[in-house]
Short mmCIF file of C-alpha atoms and ligand atoms in Angstrom, two decimals:
data_model
loop_
_atom_site.label_atom_id
_atom_site.label_comp_id
_atom_site.label_asym_id
_atom_site.label_seq_id
_atom_site.Cartn_x
_atom_site.Cartn_y
_atom_site.Cartn_z
CA MET A 18 0.00 0.00 0.00
CA SER A 19 1.35 3.41 -0.93
CA THR A 20 0.20 6.77 0.43
CA THR A 21 -0.29 9.59 -2.08
CA PHE A 22 0.85 13.11 -1.33
CA THR A 23 -0.24 16.57 -2.39
CA ILE A 24 2.20 19.45 -2.62
CA ASP A 25 0.53 22.35 -0.79
CA THR A 26 1.05 25.37 -3.05
CA ALA A 27 1.10 27.70 -0.05
CA THR A 28 3.76 25.83 1.92
CA SER A 29 5.51 23.73 -0.75
CA ARG A 30 5.23 20.84 1.71
CA ALA A 31 3.97 17.39 0.89
CA THR A 32 0.79 16.61 2.82
CA PRO A 33 -1.17 13.32 2.80
CA THR A 34 -4.10 13.36 0.30
CA PRO A 35 -6.82 14.54 0.70
CA ALA A 36 -5.93 17.91 2.22
CA PRO A 37 -8.07 18.58 5.34
CA MET A 38 -9.86 21.70 4.02
CA LYS A 39 -9.88 23.79 0.85
CA ARG A 40 -8.09 27.15 0.95
CA LEU A 41 -10.45 30.15 0.77
CA THR A 42 -9.56 32.91 -1.71
CA VAL A 43 -9.65 36.72 -1.71
CA PRO A 44 -12.43 36.86 -4.38
CA ALA A 45 -14.50 34.40 -2.31
CA ILE A 46 -14.17 36.72 0.71
CA GLN A 47 -15.12 39.78 -1.37
CA ARG A 48 -18.20 38.01 -2.82
CA ARG A 49 -19.57 37.34 0.68
CA LYS A 50 -20.86 40.93 0.78
CA PHE A 51 -23.35 40.14 -2.01
CA GLU A 52 -24.60 36.77 -0.78
CA GLY A 53 -27.60 38.39 0.92
CA LYS A 54 -28.67 39.44 4.42
CA THR A 55 -28.79 35.82 5.60
CA THR A 56 -25.05 35.42 5.00
CA GLU A 57 -23.03 34.62 8.12
CA PRO A 58 -20.54 37.29 9.23
CA LEU A 59 -16.90 36.73 8.28
CA VAL A 60 -14.64 35.45 11.08
CA MET A 61 -11.11 36.88 11.44
CA LEU A 62 -8.54 36.55 14.25
CA THR A 63 -4.89 37.54 14.52
CA ALA A 64 -2.17 34.85 14.46
CA TYR A 65 1.58 35.32 14.92
CA THR A 66 2.93 31.75 15.15
CA ALA A 67 2.56 28.48 13.21
CA ARG A 68 0.98 26.54 16.07
CA GLN A 69 -1.47 29.35 16.87
CA ALA A 70 -2.44 29.45 13.17
CA GLN A 71 -2.94 25.65 13.15
CA LEU A 72 -5.36 25.84 16.07
CA LEU A 73 -7.33 28.88 14.84
CA ASP A 74 -7.40 28.08 11.10
CA PRO A 75 -10.33 25.62 10.97
CA HIS A 76 -12.61 28.13 12.73
CA CYS A 77 -11.74 31.25 10.73
CA ASP A 78 -12.26 32.71 7.25
CA MET A 79 -9.22 35.00 7.55
CA LEU A 80 -6.08 35.04 9.72
CA LEU A 81 -4.43 38.43 10.20
CA VAL A 82 -0.73 38.68 10.99
CA GLY A 83 -1.25 42.03 12.71
CA ASP A 84 1.40 44.60 13.54
CA SER A 85 -0.15 44.37 17.02
CA LEU A 86 2.55 41.68 17.41
CA GLY A 87 4.78 44.64 18.35
CA GLN A 88 2.90 45.01 21.62
CA VAL A 89 1.68 41.43 22.06
CA ILE A 90 4.90 39.50 21.19
CA TYR A 91 7.74 42.03 21.43
CA GLY A 92 6.62 44.21 24.38
CA LEU A 93 6.90 47.43 22.37
CA PRO A 94 4.89 50.49 23.52
CA SER A 95 3.09 50.88 20.14
CA THR A 96 3.08 49.41 16.62
CA LEU A 97 5.44 52.12 15.31
CA ALA A 98 8.73 50.17 15.75
CA VAL A 99 7.50 47.00 14.03
CA THR A 100 9.68 46.08 11.00
CA LEU A 101 9.20 44.34 7.64
CA ASP A 102 11.59 41.62 8.89
CA MET A 103 9.26 40.87 11.84
CA MET A 104 6.16 40.79 9.62
CA CYS A 105 7.87 38.48 7.09
CA ALA A 106 9.14 36.05 9.75
CA HIS A 107 5.78 35.75 11.56
CA GLY A 108 3.83 35.86 8.28
CA ALA A 109 5.73 32.87 6.85
CA ALA A 110 5.17 30.93 10.10
CA VAL A 111 1.39 31.58 9.99
CA VAL A 112 1.14 30.56 6.32
CA ARG A 113 2.97 27.30 7.16
CA GLY A 114 0.46 26.62 9.94
CA SER A 115 -2.74 27.28 7.97
CA TYR A 116 -4.54 25.36 5.22
CA HIS A 117 -7.98 26.97 4.98
CA SER A 118 -8.05 30.67 5.93
CA VAL A 119 -7.02 33.60 3.78
CA VAL A 120 -3.81 34.91 5.40
CA ILE A 121 -3.41 38.71 5.42
CA ILE A 122 -0.26 40.53 6.59
CA ASP A 123 -0.16 44.04 8.06
CA MET A 124 2.25 46.42 6.35
CA PRO A 125 4.32 48.01 9.14
CA PHE A 126 4.61 51.76 9.79
CA GLY A 127 7.07 53.44 7.42
CA SER A 128 7.04 50.67 4.81
CA TYR A 129 4.33 52.04 2.47
CA GLU A 130 3.23 55.64 3.14
CA ALA A 131 5.87 57.52 1.09
CA SER A 132 4.68 56.42 -2.38
CA PRO A 133 2.86 53.67 -4.30
CA GLN A 134 6.34 52.54 -5.44
CA GLN A 135 7.58 52.17 -1.85
CA ALA A 136 4.38 50.26 -0.98
CA PHE A 137 4.86 47.91 -3.97
CA ALA A 138 8.48 47.18 -2.98
CA SER A 139 7.41 46.32 0.59
CA ALA A 140 4.22 44.43 -0.31
CA SER A 141 5.91 42.34 -3.02
CA ARG A 142 8.61 41.32 -0.52
CA ILE A 143 5.89 40.31 1.99
CA MET A 144 4.01 38.28 -0.65
CA ALA A 145 7.18 36.59 -1.95
CA GLU A 146 8.68 35.72 1.45
CA THR A 147 5.49 34.60 3.22
CA GLY A 148 3.13 33.13 0.62
CA ALA A 149 0.26 35.16 2.10
CA ALA A 150 -2.83 36.04 0.01
CA ALA A 151 -3.02 39.78 0.74
CA VAL A 152 -1.62 42.72 2.69
CA LYS A 153 -3.38 45.24 4.93
CA LEU A 154 -2.47 48.92 5.29
CA GLU A 155 -3.83 51.79 7.37
CA GLY A 156 -5.34 54.95 5.88
CA GLY A 157 -8.24 56.25 3.82
CA GLN A 158 -8.27 58.88 1.06
CA ALA A 159 -4.49 59.41 1.33
CA MET A 160 -3.88 55.68 0.57
CA ALA A 161 -6.43 55.31 -2.27
CA GLU A 162 -3.85 55.74 -5.04
CA THR A 163 -1.54 53.19 -3.36
CA ILE A 164 -4.34 50.63 -2.94
CA SER A 165 -5.21 50.93 -6.64
CA PHE A 166 -1.50 50.76 -7.64
CA LEU A 167 -1.00 47.48 -5.73
CA GLY A 168 -4.33 46.02 -6.91
CA GLN A 169 -3.46 46.63 -10.58
CA ARG A 170 -0.17 44.80 -9.99
CA GLY A 171 -1.71 41.66 -8.48
CA ILE A 172 -1.52 42.40 -4.75
CA PRO A 173 -4.92 42.30 -3.01
CA VAL A 174 -5.22 44.99 -0.32
CA MET A 175 -7.35 45.06 2.81
CA ALA A 176 -7.80 48.66 4.01
CA HIS A 177 -8.00 49.80 7.68
CA VAL A 178 -9.93 52.98 8.57
CA GLY A 179 -11.35 54.69 11.68
CA LEU A 180 -8.96 54.26 14.64
CA THR A 181 -5.64 53.62 12.86
CA PRO A 182 -3.08 52.74 15.58
CA GLN A 183 -0.04 53.69 13.45
CA ALA A 184 -1.38 57.29 13.61
CA VAL A 185 -1.64 57.25 17.43
CA ASN A 186 0.57 60.34 17.74
CA ALA A 187 -1.59 62.33 15.33
CA LEU A 188 -4.87 61.07 16.82
CA GLY A 189 -3.71 61.74 20.41
CA GLY A 190 -4.57 58.28 21.76
CA TYR A 191 -6.67 55.16 21.21
CA GLY A 192 -10.07 56.72 21.96
CA ALA A 193 -13.10 55.98 19.77
CA ARG A 194 -13.36 57.96 16.52
CA GLY A 195 -16.31 59.51 14.69
CA LYS A 196 -17.84 61.41 17.61
CA SER A 197 -17.99 64.80 15.85
CA GLN A 198 -19.89 65.46 12.63
CA GLN A 199 -16.55 66.37 10.95
CA GLU A 200 -14.85 63.11 12.00
CA HIS A 201 -17.92 61.10 10.98
CA ALA A 202 -17.83 62.62 7.48
CA LYS A 203 -14.03 62.10 7.19
CA ILE A 204 -14.21 58.39 8.11
CA MET A 205 -17.18 57.82 5.76
CA ALA A 206 -15.20 59.48 2.93
CA ASP A 207 -12.15 57.32 3.81
CA ALA A 208 -14.22 54.10 3.63
CA ARG A 209 -15.77 55.08 0.28
CA ALA A 210 -12.32 56.05 -1.11
CA VAL A 211 -10.62 52.74 -0.22
CA ALA A 212 -13.59 50.72 -1.57
CA ASP A 213 -13.53 52.74 -4.83
CA ALA A 214 -9.74 52.21 -5.06
CA GLY A 215 -10.30 48.44 -5.11
CA ALA A 216 -9.63 47.28 -1.54
CA PHE A 217 -11.20 43.77 -1.35
CA ALA A 218 -12.35 44.41 2.24
CA MET A 219 -11.64 46.82 5.09
CA VAL A 220 -11.14 46.78 8.84
CA LEU A 221 -13.19 49.46 10.61
CA GLU A 222 -11.73 50.02 14.09
CA GLY A 223 -12.83 51.94 17.18
CA VAL A 224 -15.72 54.05 15.86
CA MET A 225 -19.14 55.10 17.16
CA GLU A 226 -21.66 52.36 16.36
CA GLU A 227 -23.95 54.57 14.29
CA LEU A 228 -21.03 55.36 11.97
CA ALA A 229 -20.10 51.65 11.70
CA VAL A 230 -23.66 50.83 10.56
CA ALA A 231 -23.63 53.67 8.01
CA VAL A 232 -20.21 52.65 6.61
CA THR A 233 -21.24 48.97 6.33
CA ASP A 234 -24.36 49.98 4.36
CA SER A 235 -22.46 52.47 2.15
CA VAL A 236 -19.64 50.35 0.66
CA ASP A 237 -19.79 47.26 -1.57
CA VAL A 238 -16.90 45.35 0.06
CA PRO A 239 -16.93 43.48 3.39
CA VAL A 240 -16.43 45.70 6.46
CA ILE A 241 -14.69 43.81 9.27
CA GLY A 242 -15.38 45.49 12.61
CA ILE A 243 -13.29 45.78 15.79
CA GLY A 244 -14.92 48.09 18.29
CA ALA A 245 -17.47 48.90 15.57
CA SER A 246 -20.87 47.09 15.32
CA ALA A 247 -22.51 43.64 15.15
CA HIS A 248 -24.01 44.98 11.89
CA CYS A 249 -20.56 44.82 10.21
CA ASP A 250 -19.94 42.08 7.62
CA GLY A 251 -17.42 40.40 9.93
CA GLN A 252 -15.49 40.78 13.18
CA VAL A 253 -11.82 40.66 14.17
CA LEU A 254 -10.06 40.59 17.55
CA VAL A 255 -6.47 40.14 18.68
CA THR A 256 -6.33 36.44 19.67
CA GLU A 257 -4.38 37.04 22.90
CA ASP A 258 -7.00 39.62 23.98
CA MET A 259 -9.84 37.18 23.26
CA LEU A 260 -8.00 34.39 25.15
CA GLY A 261 -7.53 36.51 28.28
CA MET A 262 -3.73 36.91 28.16
CA PHE A 263 -3.94 40.48 29.51
CA GLU A 264 -5.37 42.03 32.68
CA ARG A 265 -6.38 45.24 30.88
CA VAL A 266 -8.02 45.21 27.46
CA PRO A 267 -9.92 47.76 25.34
CA ARG A 268 -13.70 47.98 25.85
CA PHE A 269 -14.33 46.23 22.51
CA VAL A 270 -12.68 42.95 23.63
CA LYS A 271 -14.79 40.02 24.79
CA ARG A 272 -12.69 37.51 26.73
CA PHE A 273 -13.53 33.91 25.82
CA ASP A 274 -10.95 32.40 28.20
CA THR A 275 -8.50 33.36 30.97
CA ILE A 276 -5.26 31.72 29.80
CA ALA A 277 -3.02 34.17 31.73
CA GLN A 278 -4.26 32.47 34.92
CA SER A 279 -3.61 28.97 33.48
CA ILE A 280 -0.03 29.94 32.53
CA ASP A 281 0.63 31.53 35.94
CA SER A 282 -0.73 28.48 37.73
CA ALA A 283 1.23 25.99 35.59
CA ALA A 284 4.49 27.94 36.05
CA GLN A 285 3.92 28.09 39.81
CA ARG A 286 3.35 24.31 40.04
CA TYR A 287 6.37 23.56 37.78
CA ALA A 288 8.61 25.77 39.96
CA ALA A 289 7.36 24.07 43.14
CA ASP A 290 7.98 20.57 41.67
CA VAL A 291 11.53 21.48 40.56
CA ARG A 292 12.37 23.00 43.94
CA SER A 293 11.04 19.98 45.84
CA ARG A 294 12.58 17.48 43.36
CA ALA A 295 9.09 16.13 42.63
CA PHE A 296 9.96 16.64 38.95
CA PRO A 297 11.39 14.81 37.06
CA THR A 298 10.22 11.34 38.17
CA GLU A 299 11.09 7.92 36.63
CA GLU A 300 8.49 8.70 33.92
CA GLN A 301 10.61 11.52 32.55
CA VAL A 302 14.17 10.09 32.82
CA TYR A 303 16.11 7.65 30.58
CA ARG A 304 17.10 4.32 32.15
CA PRO A 305 18.28 1.03 30.59
CA LYS A 306 15.39 -1.38 29.68
CA LYS A 307 14.94 -4.26 32.12
N1 MHF B 17 -3.44 43.55 22.27
C1 MHF B 17 -3.81 44.45 21.34
N2 MHF B 17 -5.11 44.56 21.01
C2 MHF B 17 -5.52 45.47 20.09
O1 MHF B 17 -6.74 45.53 19.79
C3 MHF B 17 -4.54 46.30 19.46
C4 MHF B 17 -3.19 46.13 19.83
N3 MHF B 17 -2.86 45.22 20.78
N4 MHF B 17 -2.19 46.86 19.25
C5 MHF B 17 -2.50 47.64 18.08
C6 MHF B 17 -3.80 48.28 18.21
C7 MHF B 17 -3.90 49.30 19.34
N5 MHF B 17 -5.29 49.20 19.71
C8 MHF B 17 -5.85 49.75 20.86
C9 MHF B 17 -5.06 49.99 21.96
C10 MHF B 17 -5.60 50.52 23.11
C11 MHF B 17 -6.97 50.81 23.16
C12 MHF B 17 -7.54 51.37 24.41
O2 MHF B 17 -6.86 51.48 25.41
N6 MHF B 17 -8.83 51.71 24.41
C13 MHF B 17 -9.52 52.24 25.59
C14 MHF B 17 -9.91 53.68 25.41
C15 MHF B 17 -8.72 54.57 25.36
C16 MHF B 17 -9.05 56.05 25.33
O3 MHF B 17 -10.24 56.41 25.43
O4 MHF B 17 -8.10 56.84 25.23
C17 MHF B 17 -10.80 51.39 25.83
O5 MHF B 17 -11.13 51.19 27.01
O6 MHF B 17 -11.43 50.99 24.85
C18 MHF B 17 -7.76 50.54 22.05
C19 MHF B 17 -7.19 50.01 20.90
C20 MHF B 17 -5.96 48.19 18.91
N7 MHF B 17 -4.87 47.29 18.53
C1 KIV B 18 -6.47 44.79 15.44
C2 KIV B 18 -6.20 44.41 14.03
C3 KIV B 18 -7.26 44.89 13.08
C4 KIV B 18 -4.83 44.87 13.59
O1 KIV B 18 -4.64 45.69 12.73
C5 KIV B 18 -3.67 44.26 14.27
O2 KIV B 18 -3.83 43.24 14.98
O3 KIV B 18 -2.57 44.78 14.10
MG1 MG B 19 -2.60 46.42 12.71
#
């Protein structure tokens, strides 16, 4: 009896046939907007490692390698110091760990804003080194030309409007956006501009709910909310926030577990067992067979 193998085009690795699940595509995600009011919302979570991707992948439509890894993985104070090297290393790991979800990689601060040409150089490196399906970048009207430039050259772009964390210094903090009439109009114009420029979907972060509903109803691509509205076409959260890794989280996070407590408890019991020589026992040491 011989086993047949499939070469996974995303990972170039041989996997036993049949593959567990079919890979979703960017056009399939974009089409979800038009499949009617009964369509289920799109499910997106962040992933930064191969094993995390493996565990989340079967439950998601999209996995985002977010620049939030700066804070979550590297202990940085904001996303501003995240580099292309970091995004490529974690992006490749997530693609290796996933078979089903569309993998999207955040473009880090400083790697795309100067010109469409700079954005293409950075995005093409991300696509080549990771095997991801798309990139995400922050900004509205100011990024429309860049989104269209990348799209025309074969790089699908997810936009990110509303609270854009890479602009934290200009915004003056991480507070909700769209409270004034002026800000409401600006964010609505940003959403329309990125949709018109050909973004296949957009993240809408940290905005007043009324604005989130209006944006979702005003653009013809999926709007993925975070601190936005249940009316959005999908939702995203940072996985570590959702798992309860942190004591303090933004208002928009729902905690589905409390893994910080599990890790603390396990480390405490490991330390006690080492100090009392209760670990290792005969189960964990190598002895000659009898
Ligand atoms: N772990 C994590 N989760 C995120 O959602 C996230 C990141 N990191 N890093 C990148 C950005 C930064 N984001 C943030 C960061 C802080 C708040 C926050 O503290 N929100 C407060 C209100 C703050 C204010 O009013 O000034 C809240 O209670 O919602 C929100 C979004 C969202 N993104
Ligand atoms: C919070 C999501 C949308 C993000 O951009 C990130 O994780 O970096
Ligand atoms: Mg981000």
